[in-house]
Short mmCIF file of C-alpha atoms and ligand atoms in Angstrom, two decimals:
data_model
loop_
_atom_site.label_atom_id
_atom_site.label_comp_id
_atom_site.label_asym_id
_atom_site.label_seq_id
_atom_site.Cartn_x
_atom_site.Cartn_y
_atom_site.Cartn_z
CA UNK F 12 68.46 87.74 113.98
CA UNK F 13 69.86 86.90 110.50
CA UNK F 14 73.48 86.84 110.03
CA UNK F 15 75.79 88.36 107.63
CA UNK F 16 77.40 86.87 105.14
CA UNK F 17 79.87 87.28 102.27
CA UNK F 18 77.18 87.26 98.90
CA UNK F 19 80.69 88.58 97.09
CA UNK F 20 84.62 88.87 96.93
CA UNK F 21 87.10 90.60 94.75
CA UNK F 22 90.74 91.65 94.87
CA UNK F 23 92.82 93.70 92.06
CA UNK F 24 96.66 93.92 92.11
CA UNK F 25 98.27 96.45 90.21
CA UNK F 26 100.12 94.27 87.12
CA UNK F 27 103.29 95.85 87.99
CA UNK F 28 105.57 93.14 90.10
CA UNK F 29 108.98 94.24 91.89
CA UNK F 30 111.03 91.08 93.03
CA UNK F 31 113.46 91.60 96.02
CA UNK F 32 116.31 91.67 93.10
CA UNK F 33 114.38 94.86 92.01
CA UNK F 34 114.74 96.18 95.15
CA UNK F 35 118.63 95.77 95.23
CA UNK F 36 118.94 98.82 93.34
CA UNK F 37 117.45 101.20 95.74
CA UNK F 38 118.73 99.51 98.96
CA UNK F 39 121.39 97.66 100.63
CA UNK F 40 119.41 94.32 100.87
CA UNK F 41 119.25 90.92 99.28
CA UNK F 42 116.62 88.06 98.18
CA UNK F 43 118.21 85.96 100.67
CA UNK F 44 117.59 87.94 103.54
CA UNK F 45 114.26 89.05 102.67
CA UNK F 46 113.30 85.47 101.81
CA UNK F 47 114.55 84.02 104.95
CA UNK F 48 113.38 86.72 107.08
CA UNK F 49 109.67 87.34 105.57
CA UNK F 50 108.97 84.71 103.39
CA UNK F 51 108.16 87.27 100.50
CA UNK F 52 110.13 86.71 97.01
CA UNK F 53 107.99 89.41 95.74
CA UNK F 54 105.24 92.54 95.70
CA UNK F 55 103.25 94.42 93.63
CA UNK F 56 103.10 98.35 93.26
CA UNK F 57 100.56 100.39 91.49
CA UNK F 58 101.11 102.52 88.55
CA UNK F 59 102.66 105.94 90.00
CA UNK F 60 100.25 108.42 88.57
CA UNK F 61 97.51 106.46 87.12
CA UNK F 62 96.71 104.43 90.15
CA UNK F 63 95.59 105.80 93.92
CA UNK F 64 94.44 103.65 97.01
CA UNK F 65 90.61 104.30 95.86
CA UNK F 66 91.51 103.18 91.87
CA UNK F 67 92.59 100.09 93.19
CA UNK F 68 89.82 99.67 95.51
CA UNK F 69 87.20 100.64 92.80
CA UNK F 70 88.82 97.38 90.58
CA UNK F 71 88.35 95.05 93.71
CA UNK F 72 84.77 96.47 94.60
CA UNK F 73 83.57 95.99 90.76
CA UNK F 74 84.23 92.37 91.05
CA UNK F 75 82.91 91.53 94.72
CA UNK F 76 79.35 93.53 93.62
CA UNK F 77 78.51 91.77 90.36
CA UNK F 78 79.37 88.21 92.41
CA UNK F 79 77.14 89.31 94.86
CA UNK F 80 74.33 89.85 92.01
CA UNK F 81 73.90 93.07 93.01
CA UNK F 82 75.31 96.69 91.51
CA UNK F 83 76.81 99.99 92.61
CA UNK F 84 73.74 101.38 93.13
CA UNK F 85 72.08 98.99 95.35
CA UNK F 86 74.61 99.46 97.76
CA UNK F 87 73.57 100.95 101.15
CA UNK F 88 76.61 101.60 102.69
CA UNK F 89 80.57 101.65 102.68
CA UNK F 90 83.50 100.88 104.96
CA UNK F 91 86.84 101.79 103.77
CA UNK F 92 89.70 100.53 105.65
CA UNK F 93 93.78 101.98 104.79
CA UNK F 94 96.46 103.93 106.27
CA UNK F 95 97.40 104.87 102.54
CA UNK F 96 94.61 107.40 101.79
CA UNK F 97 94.38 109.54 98.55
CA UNK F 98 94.46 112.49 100.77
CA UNK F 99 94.91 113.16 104.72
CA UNK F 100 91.38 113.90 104.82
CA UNK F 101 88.62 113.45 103.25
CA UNK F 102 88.93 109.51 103.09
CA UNK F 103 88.97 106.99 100.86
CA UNK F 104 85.47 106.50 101.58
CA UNK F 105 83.79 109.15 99.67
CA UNK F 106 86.09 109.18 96.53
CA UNK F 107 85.28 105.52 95.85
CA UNK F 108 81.23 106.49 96.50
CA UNK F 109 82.22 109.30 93.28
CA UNK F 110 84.20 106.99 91.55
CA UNK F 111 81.31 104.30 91.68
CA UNK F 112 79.08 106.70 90.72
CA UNK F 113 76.91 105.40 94.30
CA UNK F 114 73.70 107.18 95.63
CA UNK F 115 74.44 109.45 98.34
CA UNK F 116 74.61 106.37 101.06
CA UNK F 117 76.96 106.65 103.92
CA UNK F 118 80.87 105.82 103.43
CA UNK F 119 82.90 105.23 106.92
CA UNK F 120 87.02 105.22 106.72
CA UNK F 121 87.99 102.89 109.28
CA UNK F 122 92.24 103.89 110.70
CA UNK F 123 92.98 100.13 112.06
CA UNK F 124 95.82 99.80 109.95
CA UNK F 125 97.18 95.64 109.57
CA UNK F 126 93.44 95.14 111.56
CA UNK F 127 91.38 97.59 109.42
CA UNK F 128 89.60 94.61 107.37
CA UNK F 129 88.42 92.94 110.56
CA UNK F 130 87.08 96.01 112.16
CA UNK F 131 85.57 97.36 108.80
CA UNK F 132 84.20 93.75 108.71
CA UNK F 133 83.12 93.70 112.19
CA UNK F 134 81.50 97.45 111.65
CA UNK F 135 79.28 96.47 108.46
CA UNK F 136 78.18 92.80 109.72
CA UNK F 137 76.30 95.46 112.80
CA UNK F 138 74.60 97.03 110.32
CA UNK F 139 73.62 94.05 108.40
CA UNK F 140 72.44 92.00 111.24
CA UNK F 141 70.24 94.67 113.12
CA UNK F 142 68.75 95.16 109.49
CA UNK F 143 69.54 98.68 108.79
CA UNK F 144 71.11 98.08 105.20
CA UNK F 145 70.75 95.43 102.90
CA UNK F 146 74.01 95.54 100.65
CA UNK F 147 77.16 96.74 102.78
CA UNK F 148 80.93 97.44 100.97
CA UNK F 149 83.41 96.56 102.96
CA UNK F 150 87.20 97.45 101.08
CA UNK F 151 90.64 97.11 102.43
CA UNK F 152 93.17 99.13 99.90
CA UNK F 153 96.87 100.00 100.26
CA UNK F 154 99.05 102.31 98.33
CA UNK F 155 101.86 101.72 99.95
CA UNK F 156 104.81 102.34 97.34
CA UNK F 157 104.19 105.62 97.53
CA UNK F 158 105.27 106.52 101.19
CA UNK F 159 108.22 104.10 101.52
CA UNK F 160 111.68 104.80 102.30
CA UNK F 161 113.56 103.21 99.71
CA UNK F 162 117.04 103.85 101.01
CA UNK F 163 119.10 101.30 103.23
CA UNK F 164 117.85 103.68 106.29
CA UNK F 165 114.54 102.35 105.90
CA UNK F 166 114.77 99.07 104.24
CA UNK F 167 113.75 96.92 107.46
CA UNK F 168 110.00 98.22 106.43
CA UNK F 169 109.73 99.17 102.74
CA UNK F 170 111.21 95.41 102.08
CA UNK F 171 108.00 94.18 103.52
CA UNK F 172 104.91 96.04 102.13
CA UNK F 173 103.16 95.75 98.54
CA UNK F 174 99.86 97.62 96.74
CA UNK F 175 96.28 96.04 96.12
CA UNK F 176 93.16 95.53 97.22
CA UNK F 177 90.34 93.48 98.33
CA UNK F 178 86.45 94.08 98.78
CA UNK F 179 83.62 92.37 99.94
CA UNK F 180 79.49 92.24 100.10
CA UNK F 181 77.31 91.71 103.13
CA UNK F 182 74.20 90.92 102.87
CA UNK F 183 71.77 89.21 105.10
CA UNK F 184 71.36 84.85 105.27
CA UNK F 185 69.77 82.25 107.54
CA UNK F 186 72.34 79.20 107.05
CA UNK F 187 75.29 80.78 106.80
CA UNK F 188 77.37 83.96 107.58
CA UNK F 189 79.55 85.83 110.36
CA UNK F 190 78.99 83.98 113.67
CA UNK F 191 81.30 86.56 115.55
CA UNK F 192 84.24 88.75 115.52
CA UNK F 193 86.30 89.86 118.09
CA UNK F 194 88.23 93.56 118.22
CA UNK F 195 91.23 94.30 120.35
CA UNK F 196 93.28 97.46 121.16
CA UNK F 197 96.23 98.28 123.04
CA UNK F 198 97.18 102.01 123.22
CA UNK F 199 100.87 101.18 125.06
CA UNK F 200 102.55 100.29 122.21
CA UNK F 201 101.50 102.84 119.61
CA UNK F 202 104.90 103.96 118.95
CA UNK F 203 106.25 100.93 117.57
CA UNK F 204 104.91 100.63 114.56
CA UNK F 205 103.38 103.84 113.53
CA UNK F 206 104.40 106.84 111.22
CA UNK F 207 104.63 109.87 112.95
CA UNK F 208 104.37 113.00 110.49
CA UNK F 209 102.70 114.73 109.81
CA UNK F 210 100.33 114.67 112.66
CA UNK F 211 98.75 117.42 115.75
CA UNK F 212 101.56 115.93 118.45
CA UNK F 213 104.73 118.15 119.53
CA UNK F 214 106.71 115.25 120.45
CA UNK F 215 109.19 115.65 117.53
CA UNK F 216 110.57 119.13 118.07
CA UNK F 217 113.00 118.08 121.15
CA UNK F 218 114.61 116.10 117.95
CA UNK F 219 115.29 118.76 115.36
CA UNK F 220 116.56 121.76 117.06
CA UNK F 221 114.08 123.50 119.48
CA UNK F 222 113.40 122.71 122.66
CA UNK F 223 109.53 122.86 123.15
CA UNK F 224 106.48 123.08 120.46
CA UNK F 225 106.19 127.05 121.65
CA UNK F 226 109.48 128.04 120.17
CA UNK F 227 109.11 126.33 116.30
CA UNK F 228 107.88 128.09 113.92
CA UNK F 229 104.31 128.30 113.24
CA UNK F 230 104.54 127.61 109.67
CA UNK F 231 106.29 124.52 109.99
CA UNK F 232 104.49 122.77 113.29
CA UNK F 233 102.44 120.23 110.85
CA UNK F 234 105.15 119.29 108.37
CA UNK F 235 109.02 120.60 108.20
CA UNK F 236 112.28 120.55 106.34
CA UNK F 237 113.42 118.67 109.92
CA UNK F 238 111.13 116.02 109.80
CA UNK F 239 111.37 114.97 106.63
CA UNK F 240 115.22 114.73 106.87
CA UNK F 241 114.63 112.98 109.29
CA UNK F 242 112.32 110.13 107.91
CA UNK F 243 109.48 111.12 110.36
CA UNK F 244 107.08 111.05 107.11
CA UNK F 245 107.88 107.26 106.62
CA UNK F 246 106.65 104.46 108.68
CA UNK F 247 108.93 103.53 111.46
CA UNK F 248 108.73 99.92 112.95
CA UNK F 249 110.50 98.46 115.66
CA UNK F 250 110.18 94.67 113.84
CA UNK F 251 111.12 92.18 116.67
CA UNK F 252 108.93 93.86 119.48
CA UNK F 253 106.19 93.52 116.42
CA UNK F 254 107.07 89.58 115.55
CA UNK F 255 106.82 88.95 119.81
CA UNK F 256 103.44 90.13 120.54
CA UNK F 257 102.20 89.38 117.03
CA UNK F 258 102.92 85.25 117.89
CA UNK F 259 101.06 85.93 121.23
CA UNK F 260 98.13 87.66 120.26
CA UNK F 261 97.40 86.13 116.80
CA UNK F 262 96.30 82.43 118.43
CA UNK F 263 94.94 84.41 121.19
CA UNK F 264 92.44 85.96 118.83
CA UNK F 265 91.94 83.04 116.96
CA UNK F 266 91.06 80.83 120.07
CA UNK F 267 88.62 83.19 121.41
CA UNK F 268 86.80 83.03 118.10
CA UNK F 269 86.84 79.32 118.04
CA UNK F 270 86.08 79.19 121.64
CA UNK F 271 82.91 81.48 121.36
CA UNK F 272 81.32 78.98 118.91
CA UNK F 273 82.28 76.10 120.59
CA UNK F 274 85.17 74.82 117.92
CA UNK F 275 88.30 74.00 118.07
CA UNK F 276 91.33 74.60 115.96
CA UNK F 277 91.11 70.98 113.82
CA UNK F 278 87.36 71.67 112.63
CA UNK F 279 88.64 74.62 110.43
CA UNK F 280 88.71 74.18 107.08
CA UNK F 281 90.82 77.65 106.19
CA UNK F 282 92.40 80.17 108.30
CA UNK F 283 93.19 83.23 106.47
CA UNK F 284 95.78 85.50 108.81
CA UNK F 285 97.09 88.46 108.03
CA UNK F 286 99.71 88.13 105.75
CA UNK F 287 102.10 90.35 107.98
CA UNK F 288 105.27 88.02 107.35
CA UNK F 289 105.66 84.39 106.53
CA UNK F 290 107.76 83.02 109.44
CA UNK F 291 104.65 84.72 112.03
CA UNK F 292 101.89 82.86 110.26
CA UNK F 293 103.71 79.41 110.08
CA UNK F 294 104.67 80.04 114.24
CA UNK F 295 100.59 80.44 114.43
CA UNK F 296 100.40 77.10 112.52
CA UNK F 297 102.67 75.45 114.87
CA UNK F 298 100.61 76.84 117.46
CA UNK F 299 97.51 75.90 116.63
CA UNK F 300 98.79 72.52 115.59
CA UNK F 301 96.64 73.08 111.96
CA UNK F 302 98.03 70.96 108.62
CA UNK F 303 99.20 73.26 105.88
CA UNK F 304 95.89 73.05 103.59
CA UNK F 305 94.40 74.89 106.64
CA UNK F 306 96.28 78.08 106.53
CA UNK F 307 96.47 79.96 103.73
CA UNK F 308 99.40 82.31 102.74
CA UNK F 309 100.47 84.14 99.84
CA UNK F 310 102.71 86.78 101.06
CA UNK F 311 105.29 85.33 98.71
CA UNK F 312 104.04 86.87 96.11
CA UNK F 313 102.01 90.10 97.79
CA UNK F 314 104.17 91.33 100.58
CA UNK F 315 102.49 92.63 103.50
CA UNK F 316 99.23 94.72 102.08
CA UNK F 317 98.08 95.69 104.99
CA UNK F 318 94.49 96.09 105.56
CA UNK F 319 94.18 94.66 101.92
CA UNK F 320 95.56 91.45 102.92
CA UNK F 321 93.15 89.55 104.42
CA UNK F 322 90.52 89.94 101.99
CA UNK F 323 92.89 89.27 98.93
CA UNK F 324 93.82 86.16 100.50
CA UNK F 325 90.47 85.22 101.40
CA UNK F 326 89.25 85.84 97.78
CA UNK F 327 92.31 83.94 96.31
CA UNK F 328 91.79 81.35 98.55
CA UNK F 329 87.63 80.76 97.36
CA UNK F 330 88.75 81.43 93.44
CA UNK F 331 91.08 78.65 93.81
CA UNK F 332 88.23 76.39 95.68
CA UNK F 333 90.43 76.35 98.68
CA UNK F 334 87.18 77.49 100.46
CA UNK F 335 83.53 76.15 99.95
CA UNK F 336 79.71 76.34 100.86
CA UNK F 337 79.71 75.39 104.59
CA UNK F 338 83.39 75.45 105.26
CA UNK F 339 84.37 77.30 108.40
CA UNK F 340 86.92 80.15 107.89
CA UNK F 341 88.61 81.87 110.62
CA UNK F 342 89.91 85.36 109.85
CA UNK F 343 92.76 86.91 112.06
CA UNK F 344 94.79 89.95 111.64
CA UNK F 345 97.12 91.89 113.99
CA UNK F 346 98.62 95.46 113.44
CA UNK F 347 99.77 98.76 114.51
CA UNK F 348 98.16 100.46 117.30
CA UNK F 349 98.74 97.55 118.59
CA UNK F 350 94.96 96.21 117.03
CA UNK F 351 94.24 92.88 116.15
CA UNK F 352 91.35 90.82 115.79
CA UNK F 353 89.27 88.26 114.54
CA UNK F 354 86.05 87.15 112.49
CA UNK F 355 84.87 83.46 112.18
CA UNK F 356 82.35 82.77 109.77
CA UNK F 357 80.73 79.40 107.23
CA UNK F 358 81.32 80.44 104.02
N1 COA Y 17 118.01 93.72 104.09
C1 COA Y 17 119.15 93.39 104.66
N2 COA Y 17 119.44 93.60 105.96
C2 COA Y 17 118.47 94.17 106.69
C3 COA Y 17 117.22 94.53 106.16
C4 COA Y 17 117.01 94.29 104.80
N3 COA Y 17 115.84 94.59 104.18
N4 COA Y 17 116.47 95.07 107.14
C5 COA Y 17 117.21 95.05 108.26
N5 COA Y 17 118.42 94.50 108.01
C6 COA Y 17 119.54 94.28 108.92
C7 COA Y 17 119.51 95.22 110.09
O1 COA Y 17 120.12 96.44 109.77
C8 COA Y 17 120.30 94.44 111.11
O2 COA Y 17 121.67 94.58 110.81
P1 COA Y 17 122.77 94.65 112.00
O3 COA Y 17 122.65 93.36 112.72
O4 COA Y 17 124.04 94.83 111.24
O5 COA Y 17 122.37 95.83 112.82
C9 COA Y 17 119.93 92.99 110.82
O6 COA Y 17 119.42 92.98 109.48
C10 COA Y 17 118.90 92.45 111.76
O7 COA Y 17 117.87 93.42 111.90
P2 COA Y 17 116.58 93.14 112.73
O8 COA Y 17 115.66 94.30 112.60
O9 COA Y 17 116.96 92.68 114.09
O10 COA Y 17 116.01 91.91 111.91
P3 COA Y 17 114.88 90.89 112.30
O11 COA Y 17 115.46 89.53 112.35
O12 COA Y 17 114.07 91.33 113.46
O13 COA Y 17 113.97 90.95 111.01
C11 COA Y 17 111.88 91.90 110.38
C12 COA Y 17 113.34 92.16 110.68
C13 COA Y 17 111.20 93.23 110.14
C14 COA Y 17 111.77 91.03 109.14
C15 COA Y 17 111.24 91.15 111.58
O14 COA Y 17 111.53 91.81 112.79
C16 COA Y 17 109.76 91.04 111.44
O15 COA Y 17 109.27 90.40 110.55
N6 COA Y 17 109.01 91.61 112.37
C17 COA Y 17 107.57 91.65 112.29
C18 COA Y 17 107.23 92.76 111.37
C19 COA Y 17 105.83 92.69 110.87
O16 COA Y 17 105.24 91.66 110.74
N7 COA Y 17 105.32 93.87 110.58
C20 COA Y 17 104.03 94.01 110.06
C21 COA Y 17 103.11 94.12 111.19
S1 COA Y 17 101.52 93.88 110.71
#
């Protein structure tokens, strides 16, 4: 069976940068404490009407295609990971298959939040291996500034996140590729990092005023007055139960990968993780006992992007020939839901 690998990357950040200064003016915060709490000095955020989660994703797909030699209309199939969509539904999938001008292939919007990449990843290396498509999308996007609380109440979580994108294209090799990845879930902690509204549960009306789902009004059960004054319609994260199990399961995904191919952590050349906060990935370094030119991070600059980050990273990391032909990359990433997982692959 051939393997799939990465023929193309590409990655587009909106030009518009907000430093944690910026951010002073919105919030009760400081550069100080974000620096020493996250590692991030600062973001980017995409243009507020000219620039949507599939815009971005259309810039980073562009690039990844013509490195791969191919074109938009060679490609068989597309897996769009964010929890920022243009619209509730339909996904992000199909606008970027209009936007691209694409034949009528298949486009799959994958809900894995911090994890998406990986499982989008994970999803279109199937496909490539059993044969079934040649030339396989697979974005992450995030448009993040646009459903952030940017008032002290919710600066804990809109300190952290930034905009962009990433993309990549599978197609089938011999000598190289994806040699496995590894997908994780745990239901019990959705709660913790998650944004609640709207959504189809009842759990909220106990909090604004009537006692069961029955009694509110019908008009209002998806998305009320209530809930937005009461934040439900921004992400809500508690960070420290995050930061425990992240340092847990992040070298527990990473092993498994190595262990699966018979490596260990001192024959990789780059590990790209998640770049959910700065102090997390160095704890992973310490870990794993890997040097400093084997983990890349540029969440100084990015913030958190979500399911953008790890291919942004990855593709910042090759276009700075950080990564080469025959290196092995381990790719890690761990999220709401709680999801994480992992991908290790020769470049
Ligand atoms: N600026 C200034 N003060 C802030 C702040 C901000 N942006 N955000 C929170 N604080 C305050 C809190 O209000 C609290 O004040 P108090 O002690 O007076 O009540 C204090 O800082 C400590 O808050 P706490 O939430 O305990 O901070 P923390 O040390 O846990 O750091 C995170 C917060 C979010 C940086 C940290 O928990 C974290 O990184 N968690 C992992 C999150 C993550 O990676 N998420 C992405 C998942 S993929």
């Amino acid at each position: 069976m051939p393997r799939s690998r990465i023929a193309g990357i590409g990655k587009y950040l909106p030009p518009h940068t907000v430093t944690n200064q910026d951010l002073t003016q919105y919030m009760d915060t400081s550069d100080e404490w974000i620096q020493e709490r996250t590692g991030i000095k600062e973001r980017h955020y995409a243009h507020r009407t000219e620039e949507t989660t599939t815009t971005m994703a259309v810039e980073a797909a562009r690039i990844a295609i013509e490195r791969a030699g191919t074109t938009a209309q060679e490609i068989d199939f597309i897996v769009f990971a964010t929890l920022s969509p243009d619209y509730y539904f339909p996904g992000c999938g199909v606008l970027l298959q209009r936007a691209m001008g694409m034949r009528e292939i298949g486009a799959l919007d994958v809900r894995n939040q911090c994890s998406g990449f990986l499982y989008a990843l994970s999803v279109a290396d199937q496909f490539i291996k059993t044969g079934m498509y040649k030339n396989v999308l697979v974005v992450g996007s995030e448009k993040h500034s646009f459903g952030l609380d940017f008032s002290t109440r919710g600066r804990n979580i809109s300190v952290i996140f930034g905009d962009g994108a990433g993309a990549v294209v599978l197609q089938a090799a011999e000598d190289r590729g994806i040699l496995s990845t590894h997908l994780h879930s745990d239901g019990g902690s959705a709660e913790i990092l998650a944004m609640y509204n709207p959504g189809t549960h009842a759990n909220h009306w106990t909090d604004t005023g009537y006692a069961t789902f029955d009694e509110a009004p019908i008009g209002e059960m998806f998305m009320s007055h209530a809930m937005i004054d009461q934040a439900q319609n921004f992400p809500y994260m508690d960070g420290q139960a995050v930061f425990k199990k992240a340092v847990v399961k992040f070298p527990e995904v990473i092993m498994e990968a190595l262990k699966a191919n018979g490596y260990q952590p001192s024959d990789l050349k780059m590990l790209i993780p998640h770049q959910a906060n700065l102090r997390i990935s160095q704890f992973v370094q310490q870990k794993l006992q890997l040097r400093d030119d084997q983990v890349y991070n540029n969440i100084q600059h990015y913030g958190n992007t979500t399911a953008a980050s790890v291919p942004i990273a990855l593709c910042e990391a090759w276009e700075k020939g950080r990564i080469q032909d025959g290196d092995l990359v381990c790719l890690a990433a761990f999220g709401s839901g709680f999801t994480w997982a992992s991908a290790l692959l020769t470049w």
